[in-house]
Amino acid sequence: MRRVYMDNAATTRITEPVLQAMLPYLTEIYGNPSSVHSFGREARKALEAARLQVANAINADSREIYFTAGGTESDNWALRGTAYALREQGNHIITSSIEHHAVLHTCQQLEREGFRVTYLPVSEDGFISPDDLEKAICPETILISVMTANNEIGTIQPVREIGAIAKAHGIRFHTDAVQAVGAIPINVKEMNVDLLSLSGHKFHAPKGVGALYVRSGIRLQRLIQGGAQERTQRAGTENLASIIAMGKAIELATADLAAKFASVAALRDRLMDGILRSIPECRINGSREQRLPGNCNISFKYLEGESLLLSLDIKGIAVSSGSACTSGSVDPSHVLLAIGLPLEVARGSLRFSLNEENTIEEIDYVLQTLSVVVQRLRNMSPSAPDELKSDEAFSL
Ligand SMILES: *Cc1c(COP(=O)(O)O)cnc(C)c1O
């Protein structure tokens, strides 16, 4: 059976050059980077080379890069590390209502610990308003955390403007750039950002490795105690092979970005326009202009995203519904509710996330399959109006 992977915002595959780069560090070059002998020194040298690759990709200095176990840890560290380090200075944090759970759940935990959090609302396209941000700032504000690009609807925030506001008020600014790295240009200096999270497995490195950019001079509390790794700020023997892979992967992912952006966006537009043309009563979620090249998030009225996802899975097509399955019940995505979708429309949404490995043939296969599957499900949907139902016999 044909298999089509369109869930690249969830994770990506390790590509051949990335695998080749990491393999020696699983077999021959296995020293501990903290060891003083030649085995250790060899590992240390490779570790620092990877740090430079990551730094170069975002216009940082390599001393500003700290390796972590992924985007979630980087987000936790940026938020909690700041909150605990600046506790004497204030207890107020500003974020957006559409952040990844790695940020939102961390904020909720900080609220339980006595911090106050403002969750900025977003427009129907998913943008926070710089005006709202200005108004939320108070003397106790110690941190602003707004993601660079949203993982569900692909909206790219005006990060540079947000950073400028933070800077003007002398407030620390963190951005979760996990979806943005490798998709759009990231330049920590132009973005006025103090802390930036990234994660390897979103751009063809292995799962379980990431980094936090910490602008020099920024003080964070450590979250993980132990040895003196990562200049004493993040203990634990380094995940060397994965870090090497991430270095290689970020170099490849950020080379030729403009060309990659254009070709992935063209695939995405073919999919989006094709869906709008062939399927009635659906809507695109997120901004059409300021959008990640690979993101296509669509609501199909009168349908359950979950049933649609499962029907597509039977046809070999992998997508995401954006909803969180918590203890057996399906909660609609907090992002789709925040952009103002009614509950039942939010429930009928799917995210297709593409990258440079997807093809026109795959898009056309998905379009063909999708229109048949949607029609079949709508024929059975009690909420769908009669004029949307069709007697035509479909076979796939
Ligand atoms: C995937 C993702 C994360 C979590 O990263 P992990 O490396 O999987 O822990 C955080 N934020 C965003 C926006 C993401 O897409």
PDB file of C-alpha atoms in Angstrom, residues 114-266:
ATOM      1  CA  GLY A 114       3.072  31.846  43.081  1.00  0.00           C
ATOM      2  CA  PHE A 115       3.916  33.436  39.751  1.00  0.00           C
ATOM      3  CA  ARG A 116       1.298  35.400  37.814  1.00  0.00           C
ATOM      4  CA  VAL A 117       0.874  34.665  34.107  1.00  0.00           C
ATOM      5  CA  THR A 118      -0.914  36.704  31.438  1.00  0.00           C
ATOM      6  CA  TYR A 119      -2.016  34.631  28.447  1.00  0.00           C
ATOM      7  CA  LEU A 120      -2.381  37.038  25.530  1.00  0.00           C
ATOM      8  CA  PRO A 121      -5.331  36.373  23.216  1.00  0.00           C
ATOM      9  CA  VAL A 122      -4.750  36.023  19.468  1.00  0.00           C
ATOM     10  CA  SER A 123      -6.543  37.305  16.376  1.00  0.00           C
ATOM     11  CA  GLU A 124      -8.532  34.966  14.124  1.00  0.00           C
ATOM     12  CA  ASP A 125      -5.320  34.427  12.125  1.00  0.00           C
ATOM     13  CA  GLY A 126      -3.408  33.570  15.293  1.00  0.00           C
ATOM     14  CA  PHE A 127      -1.403  36.771  15.873  1.00  0.00           C
ATOM     15  CA  ILE A 128      -0.849  38.346  19.257  1.00  0.00           C
ATOM     16  CA  SER A 129      -1.263  42.113  19.254  1.00  0.00           C
ATOM     17  CA  PRO A 130       1.816  44.189  20.133  1.00  0.00           C
ATOM     18  CA  ASP A 131      -0.651  46.664  21.707  1.00  0.00           C
ATOM     19  CA  ASP A 132      -2.030  43.985  24.034  1.00  0.00           C
ATOM     20  CA  LEU A 133       1.537  43.066  24.912  1.00  0.00           C
ATOM     21  CA  GLU A 134       2.440  46.661  25.807  1.00  0.00           C
ATOM     22  CA  LYS A 135      -0.672  46.919  27.976  1.00  0.00           C
ATOM     23  CA  ALA A 136       0.082  43.679  29.813  1.00  0.00           C
ATOM     24  CA  ILE A 137       3.558  44.799  30.869  1.00  0.00           C
ATOM     25  CA  CYS A 138       3.830  45.906  34.503  1.00  0.00           C
ATOM     26  CA  PRO A 139       6.727  46.618  36.874  1.00  0.00           C
ATOM     27  CA  GLU A 140       6.690  42.971  38.048  1.00  0.00           C
ATOM     28  CA  THR A 141       7.043  41.530  34.527  1.00  0.00           C
ATOM     29  CA  ILE A 142      10.222  39.444  34.281  1.00  0.00           C
ATOM     30  CA  LEU A 143       9.653  37.440  31.108  1.00  0.00           C
ATOM     31  CA  ILE A 144       7.825  37.510  27.796  1.00  0.00           C
ATOM     32  CA  SER A 145       7.565  34.159  26.010  1.00  0.00           C
ATOM     33  CA  VAL A 146       5.962  34.091  22.559  1.00  0.00           C
ATOM     34  CA  MET A 147       6.584  31.335  20.011  1.00  0.00           C
ATOM     35  CA  THR A 148       8.155  32.167  16.648  1.00  0.00           C
ATOM     36  CA  ALA A 149       5.744  29.994  14.669  1.00  0.00           C
ATOM     37  CA  ASN A 150       2.784  27.955  15.785  1.00  0.00           C
ATOM     38  CA  ASN A 151       2.963  24.182  15.473  1.00  0.00           C
ATOM     39  CA  GLU A 152      -0.727  23.697  14.694  1.00  0.00           C
ATOM     40  CA  ILE A 153      -1.758  26.566  12.411  1.00  0.00           C
ATOM     41  CA  GLY A 154       1.677  27.698  11.185  1.00  0.00           C
ATOM     42  CA  THR A 155       1.191  31.388  11.966  1.00  0.00           C
ATOM     43  CA  ILE A 156       4.511  33.260  12.219  1.00  0.00           C
ATOM     44  CA  GLN A 157       4.459  35.939  14.939  1.00  0.00           C
ATOM     45  CA  PRO A 158       6.014  39.395  14.486  1.00  0.00           C
ATOM     46  CA  VAL A 159       8.883  38.242  16.695  1.00  0.00           C
ATOM     47  CA  ARG A 160      11.203  41.113  15.887  1.00  0.00           C
ATOM     48  CA  GLU A 161       8.559  43.638  16.958  1.00  0.00           C
ATOM     49  CA  ILE A 162       7.794  41.670  20.123  1.00  0.00           C
ATOM     50  CA  GLY A 163      11.513  41.518  20.889  1.00  0.00           C
ATOM     51  CA  ALA A 164      11.841  45.261  20.399  1.00  0.00           C
ATOM     52  CA  ILE A 165       9.024  45.901  22.879  1.00  0.00           C
ATOM     53  CA  ALA A 166      10.612  43.577  25.422  1.00  0.00           C
ATOM     54  CA  LYS A 167      13.974  45.255  24.938  1.00  0.00           C
ATOM     55  CA  ALA A 168      12.525  48.766  25.296  1.00  0.00           C
ATOM     56  CA  HIS A 169      11.074  47.738  28.667  1.00  0.00           C
ATOM     57  CA  GLY A 170      14.188  45.846  29.752  1.00  0.00           C
ATOM     58  CA  ILE A 171      12.240  42.579  29.954  1.00  0.00           C
ATOM     59  CA  ARG A 172      13.733  39.231  29.048  1.00  0.00           C
ATOM     60  CA  PHE A 173      12.299  37.649  25.865  1.00  0.00           C
ATOM     61  CA  HIS A 174      12.068  33.918  25.117  1.00  0.00           C
ATOM     62  CA  THR A 175      10.794  32.401  21.894  1.00  0.00           C
ATOM     63  CA  ASP A 176       9.963  28.773  21.165  1.00  0.00           C
ATOM     64  CA  ALA A 177      11.387  28.464  17.648  1.00  0.00           C
ATOM     65  CA  VAL A 178      11.045  24.685  17.465  1.00  0.00           C
ATOM     66  CA  GLN A 179       8.815  24.822  14.375  1.00  0.00           C
ATOM     67  CA  ALA A 180      10.640  27.724  12.785  1.00  0.00           C
ATOM     68  CA  VAL A 181      14.233  26.463  12.659  1.00  0.00           C
ATOM     69  CA  GLY A 182      14.883  24.991   9.228  1.00  0.00           C
ATOM     70  CA  ALA A 183      11.675  26.504   7.837  1.00  0.00           C
ATOM     71  CA  ILE A 184      12.290  30.249   8.010  1.00  0.00           C
ATOM     72  CA  PRO A 185      15.449  32.302   8.633  1.00  0.00           C
ATOM     73  CA  ILE A 186      16.289  32.622  12.328  1.00  0.00           C
ATOM     74  CA  ASN A 187      18.644  35.333  13.478  1.00  0.00           C
ATOM     75  CA  VAL A 188      18.759  35.810  17.243  1.00  0.00           C
ATOM     76  CA  LYS A 189      20.306  39.258  16.937  1.00  0.00           C
ATOM     77  CA  GLU A 190      17.702  40.628  14.543  1.00  0.00           C
ATOM     78  CA  MET A 191      14.919  39.057  16.605  1.00  0.00           C
ATOM     79  CA  ASN A 192      16.006  40.836  19.816  1.00  0.00           C
ATOM     80  CA  VAL A 193      15.648  37.524  21.574  1.00  0.00           C
ATOM     81  CA  ASP A 194      17.368  36.532  24.832  1.00  0.00           C
ATOM     82  CA  LEU A 195      16.374  32.871  24.935  1.00  0.00           C
ATOM     83  CA  LEU A 196      15.428  30.588  22.041  1.00  0.00           C
ATOM     84  CA  SER A 197      14.360  26.929  22.057  1.00  0.00           C
ATOM     85  CA  LEU A 198      15.003  24.496  19.234  1.00  0.00           C
ATOM     86  CA  SER A 199      14.619  20.745  18.794  1.00  0.00           C
ATOM     87  CA  GLY A 200      16.579  18.378  16.551  1.00  0.00           C
ATOM     88  CA  HIS A 201      13.853  15.953  15.535  1.00  0.00           C
ATOM     89  CA  LYS A 202      11.816  18.661  13.815  1.00  0.00           C
ATOM     90  CA  PHE A 203      14.603  19.047  11.218  1.00  0.00           C
ATOM     91  CA  HIS A 204      15.840  15.468  10.582  1.00  0.00           C
ATOM     92  CA  ALA A 205      18.009  14.897  13.681  1.00  0.00           C
ATOM     93  CA  PRO A 206      17.097  12.176  16.206  1.00  0.00           C
ATOM     94  CA  LYS A 207      14.423  12.617  18.856  1.00  0.00           C
ATOM     95  CA  GLY A 208      15.556  13.614  22.341  1.00  0.00           C
ATOM     96  CA  VAL A 209      18.085  16.304  21.527  1.00  0.00           C
ATOM     97  CA  GLY A 210      17.687  20.065  21.368  1.00  0.00           C
ATOM     98  CA  ALA A 211      19.286  23.302  22.397  1.00  0.00           C
ATOM     99  CA  LEU A 212      18.607  26.499  24.257  1.00  0.00           C
ATOM    100  CA  TYR A 213      20.181  29.705  23.035  1.00  0.00           C
ATOM    101  CA  VAL A 214      21.011  31.897  26.037  1.00  0.00           C
ATOM    102  CA  ARG A 215      22.207  35.384  25.151  1.00  0.00           C
ATOM    103  CA  SER A 216      25.509  36.070  26.870  1.00  0.00           C
ATOM    104  CA  GLY A 217      24.987  37.854  30.177  1.00  0.00           C
ATOM    105  CA  ILE A 218      21.573  36.244  30.785  1.00  0.00           C
ATOM    106  CA  ARG A 219      21.400  34.436  34.122  1.00  0.00           C
ATOM    107  CA  LEU A 220      19.294  31.288  34.383  1.00  0.00           C
ATOM    108  CA  GLN A 221      18.780  28.932  37.292  1.00  0.00           C
ATOM    109  CA  ARG A 222      19.930  25.388  36.529  1.00  0.00           C
ATOM    110  CA  LEU A 223      17.199  22.769  36.431  1.00  0.00           C
ATOM    111  CA  ILE A 224      19.416  19.678  36.348  1.00  0.00           C
ATOM    112  CA  GLN A 225      22.071  19.264  39.021  1.00  0.00           C
ATOM    113  CA  GLY A 226      25.091  17.026  38.717  1.00  0.00           C
ATOM    114  CA  GLY A 227      28.388  17.207  36.870  1.00  0.00           C
ATOM    115  CA  ALA A 228      29.989  20.224  35.271  1.00  0.00           C
ATOM    116  CA  GLN A 229      28.802  19.625  31.699  1.00  0.00           C
ATOM    117  CA  GLU A 230      27.598  22.502  29.518  1.00  0.00           C
ATOM    118  CA  ARG A 231      29.783  24.963  31.400  1.00  0.00           C
ATOM    119  CA  THR A 232      28.162  23.785  34.665  1.00  0.00           C
ATOM    120  CA  GLN A 233      24.696  24.893  33.567  1.00  0.00           C
ATOM    121  CA  ARG A 234      23.178  21.583  32.462  1.00  0.00           C
ATOM    122  CA  ALA A 235      24.501  18.426  34.079  1.00  0.00           C
ATOM    123  CA  GLY A 236      24.629  14.971  32.543  1.00  0.00           C
ATOM    124  CA  THR A 237      26.904  13.219  30.058  1.00  0.00           C
ATOM    125  CA  GLU A 238      26.162  14.685  26.659  1.00  0.00           C
ATOM    126  CA  ASN A 239      24.024  12.789  24.124  1.00  0.00           C
ATOM    127  CA  LEU A 240      27.016  12.988  21.817  1.00  0.00           C
ATOM    128  CA  ALA A 241      25.859  11.095  18.705  1.00  0.00           C
ATOM    129  CA  SER A 242      22.523  12.925  18.650  1.00  0.00           C
ATOM    130  CA  ILE A 243      24.218  16.280  19.189  1.00  0.00           C
ATOM    131  CA  ILE A 244      26.565  15.581  16.267  1.00  0.00           C
ATOM    132  CA  ALA A 245      23.529  14.638  14.195  1.00  0.00           C
ATOM    133  CA  MET A 246      21.753  17.853  15.181  1.00  0.00           C
ATOM    134  CA  GLY A 247      24.787  19.902  14.174  1.00  0.00           C
ATOM    135  CA  LYS A 248      24.836  18.290  10.738  1.00  0.00           C
ATOM    136  CA  ALA A 249      21.046  18.479  10.404  1.00  0.00           C
ATOM    137  CA  ILE A 250      20.764  22.169  11.281  1.00  0.00           C
ATOM    138  CA  GLU A 251      23.525  22.983   8.801  1.00  0.00           C
ATOM    139  CA  LEU A 252      21.668  21.139   6.046  1.00  0.00           C
ATOM    140  CA  ALA A 253      18.245  22.465   7.098  1.00  0.00           C
ATOM    141  CA  THR A 254      19.307  26.095   7.017  1.00  0.00           C
ATOM    142  CA  ALA A 255      21.278  25.945   3.754  1.00  0.00           C
ATOM    143  CA  ASP A 256      19.350  27.179   0.704  1.00  0.00           C
ATOM    144  CA  LEU A 257      16.428  28.132   2.895  1.00  0.00           C
ATOM    145  CA  ALA A 258      14.797  30.489   0.383  1.00  0.00           C
ATOM    146  CA  ALA A 259      14.644  27.832  -2.340  1.00  0.00           C
ATOM    147  CA  LYS A 260      13.362  25.211   0.087  1.00  0.00           C
ATOM    148  CA  PHE A 261      10.747  27.623   1.430  1.00  0.00           C
ATOM    149  CA  ALA A 262       9.475  28.334  -2.076  1.00  0.00           C
ATOM    150  CA  SER A 263       9.210  24.700  -3.121  1.00  0.00           C
ATOM    151  CA  VAL A 264       7.563  23.491   0.101  1.00  0.00           C
ATOM    152  CA  ALA A 265       5.150  26.444   0.066  1.00  0.00           C
ATOM    153  CA  ALA A 266       4.240  25.583  -3.532  1.00  0.00           C
TER     154      ALA A 266
END
